[in-house]
Coordinates of C-alpha atoms in Angstrom, one line a residue:
X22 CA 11.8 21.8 -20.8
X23 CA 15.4 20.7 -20.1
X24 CA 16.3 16.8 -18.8
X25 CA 17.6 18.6 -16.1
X26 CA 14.0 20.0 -14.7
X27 CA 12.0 17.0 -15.7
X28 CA 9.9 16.6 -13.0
X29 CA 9.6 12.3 -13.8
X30 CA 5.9 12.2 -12.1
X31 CA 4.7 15.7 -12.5
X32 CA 1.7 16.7 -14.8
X33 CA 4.0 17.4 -18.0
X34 CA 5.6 13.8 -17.5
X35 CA 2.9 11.8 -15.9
X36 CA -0.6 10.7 -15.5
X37 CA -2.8 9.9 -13.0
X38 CA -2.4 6.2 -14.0
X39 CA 1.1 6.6 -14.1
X40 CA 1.8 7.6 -10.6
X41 CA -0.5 5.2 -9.0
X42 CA 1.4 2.5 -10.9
X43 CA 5.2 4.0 -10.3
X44 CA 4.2 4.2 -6.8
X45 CA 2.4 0.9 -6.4
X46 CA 5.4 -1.1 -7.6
X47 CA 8.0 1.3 -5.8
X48 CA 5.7 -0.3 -2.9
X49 CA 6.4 -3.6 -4.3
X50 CA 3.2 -4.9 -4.7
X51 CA 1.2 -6.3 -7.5
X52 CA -2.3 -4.8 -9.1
X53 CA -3.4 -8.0 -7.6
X54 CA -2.2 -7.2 -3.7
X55 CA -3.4 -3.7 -3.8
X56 CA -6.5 -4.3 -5.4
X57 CA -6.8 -6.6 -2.7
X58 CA -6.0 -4.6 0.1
X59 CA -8.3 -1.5 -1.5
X60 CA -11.6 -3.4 -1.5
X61 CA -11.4 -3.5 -5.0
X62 CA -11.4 -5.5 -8.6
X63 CA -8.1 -5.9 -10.2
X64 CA -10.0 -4.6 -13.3
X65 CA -10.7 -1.3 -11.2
X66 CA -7.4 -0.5 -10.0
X67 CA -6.4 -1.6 -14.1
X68 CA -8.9 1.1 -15.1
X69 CA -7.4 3.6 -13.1
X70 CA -3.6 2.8 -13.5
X71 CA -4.7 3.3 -17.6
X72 CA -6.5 6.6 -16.5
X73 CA -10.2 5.3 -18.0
X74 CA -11.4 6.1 -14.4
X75 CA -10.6 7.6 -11.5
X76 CA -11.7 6.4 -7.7
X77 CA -13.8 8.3 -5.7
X78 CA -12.4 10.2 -2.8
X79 CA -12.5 7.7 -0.4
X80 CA -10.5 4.7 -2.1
X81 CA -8.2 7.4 -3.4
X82 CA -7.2 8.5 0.2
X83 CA -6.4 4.4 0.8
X84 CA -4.8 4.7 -2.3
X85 CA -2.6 7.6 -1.0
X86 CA -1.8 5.7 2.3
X87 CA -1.2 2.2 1.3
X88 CA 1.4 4.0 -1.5
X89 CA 2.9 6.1 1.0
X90 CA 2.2 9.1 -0.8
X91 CA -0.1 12.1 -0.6
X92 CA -3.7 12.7 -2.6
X93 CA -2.4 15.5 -4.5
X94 CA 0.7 14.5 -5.5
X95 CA -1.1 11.5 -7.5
X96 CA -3.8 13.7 -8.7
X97 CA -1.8 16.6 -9.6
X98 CA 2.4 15.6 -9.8
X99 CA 3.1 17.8 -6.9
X100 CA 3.2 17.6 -2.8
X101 CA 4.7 14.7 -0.6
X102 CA 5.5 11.4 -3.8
X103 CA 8.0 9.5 -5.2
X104 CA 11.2 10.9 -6.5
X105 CA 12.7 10.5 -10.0
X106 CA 13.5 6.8 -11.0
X107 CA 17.0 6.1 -9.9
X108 CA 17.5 8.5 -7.1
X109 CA 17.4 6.1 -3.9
X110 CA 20.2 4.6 -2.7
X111 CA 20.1 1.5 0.1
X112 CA 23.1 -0.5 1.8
X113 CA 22.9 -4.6 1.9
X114 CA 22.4 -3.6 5.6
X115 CA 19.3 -1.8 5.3
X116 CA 17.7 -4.7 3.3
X117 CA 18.9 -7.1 6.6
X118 CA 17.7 -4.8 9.1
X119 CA 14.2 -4.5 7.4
X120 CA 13.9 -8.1 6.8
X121 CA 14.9 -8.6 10.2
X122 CA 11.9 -6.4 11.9
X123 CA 9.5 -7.5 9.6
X124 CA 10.0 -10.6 11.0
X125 CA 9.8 -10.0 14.3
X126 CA 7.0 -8.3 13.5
X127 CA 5.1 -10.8 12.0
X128 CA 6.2 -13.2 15.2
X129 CA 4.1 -10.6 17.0
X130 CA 1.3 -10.2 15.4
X131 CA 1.0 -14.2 15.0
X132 CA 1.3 -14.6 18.8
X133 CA -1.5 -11.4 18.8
X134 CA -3.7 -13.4 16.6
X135 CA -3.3 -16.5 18.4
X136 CA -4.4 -14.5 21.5
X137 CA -7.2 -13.0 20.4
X138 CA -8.4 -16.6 19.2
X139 CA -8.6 -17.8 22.5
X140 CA -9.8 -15.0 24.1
X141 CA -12.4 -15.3 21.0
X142 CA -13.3 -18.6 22.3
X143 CA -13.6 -18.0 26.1
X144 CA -16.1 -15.2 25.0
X145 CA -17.8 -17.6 22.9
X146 CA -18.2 -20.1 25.8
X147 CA -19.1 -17.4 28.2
X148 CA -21.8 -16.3 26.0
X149 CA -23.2 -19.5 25.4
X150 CA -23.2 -20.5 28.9
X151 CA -25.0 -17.4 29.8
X152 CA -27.4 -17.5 27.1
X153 CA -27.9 -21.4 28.6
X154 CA -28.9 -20.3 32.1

């Protein structure tokens, strides 16, 4: 096989382990955060980054979505994954823009979560009034 077919995460080039780990720190996350985020030990996701297990269907198909790729491309090389190491290109003014939304999001879902605190509470006070008379 030439350099110039080398499929980089494909089942020649690649493992299991090896794609879930490309594509967990393309994400820019730790084992740590997506073990986290999986319902899982770090030692599990470890295990499976070094191919000595594999998750069951279920945590694979969070796997998949957390990573922003598909099932079979981290079980098999091909479908909808990452491309070869090297091949994205950004502008300083993507990385602004990004940052910028992500902070607005974050603005919103703090004001959500404050909301949903005190309509938490009013509940809570109903309730217990209720259950009171």
């Amino acid at each position: 096989m030439s350099d110039e077919t080398t499929d980089w995460f494909g089942p020649e080039a690649a493992t299991f382990g090896d794609r879930v780990a490309a594509a967990r720190e393309a994400a820019d996350m730790t084992q740590a955060q997506l073990a986290r985020r999986l319902g899982v030990k770090k030692s599990t996701l470890i295990g499976w980054e070094q191919d000595l297990s594999e998750p069951r269907a279920n945590k694979l198909s969070m796997v998949s979505g957390l990573l922003n790729v598909s099932m079979s491309w981290l079980l098999t090389g091909e479908g909808e994954g990452m491309s070869e190491p090297g091949d994205v290109e950004l502008e300083v003014g993507d990385f602004a823009s990004i940052l910028q939304e992500l902070r607005a999001l974050r603005n919103d879902m703090r004001s959500s979560s404050e909301r949903a605190a005190r309509l938490e509470k009013k509940l809570r006070t109903l309730i217990q009034s209720a259950a009171s008379a």
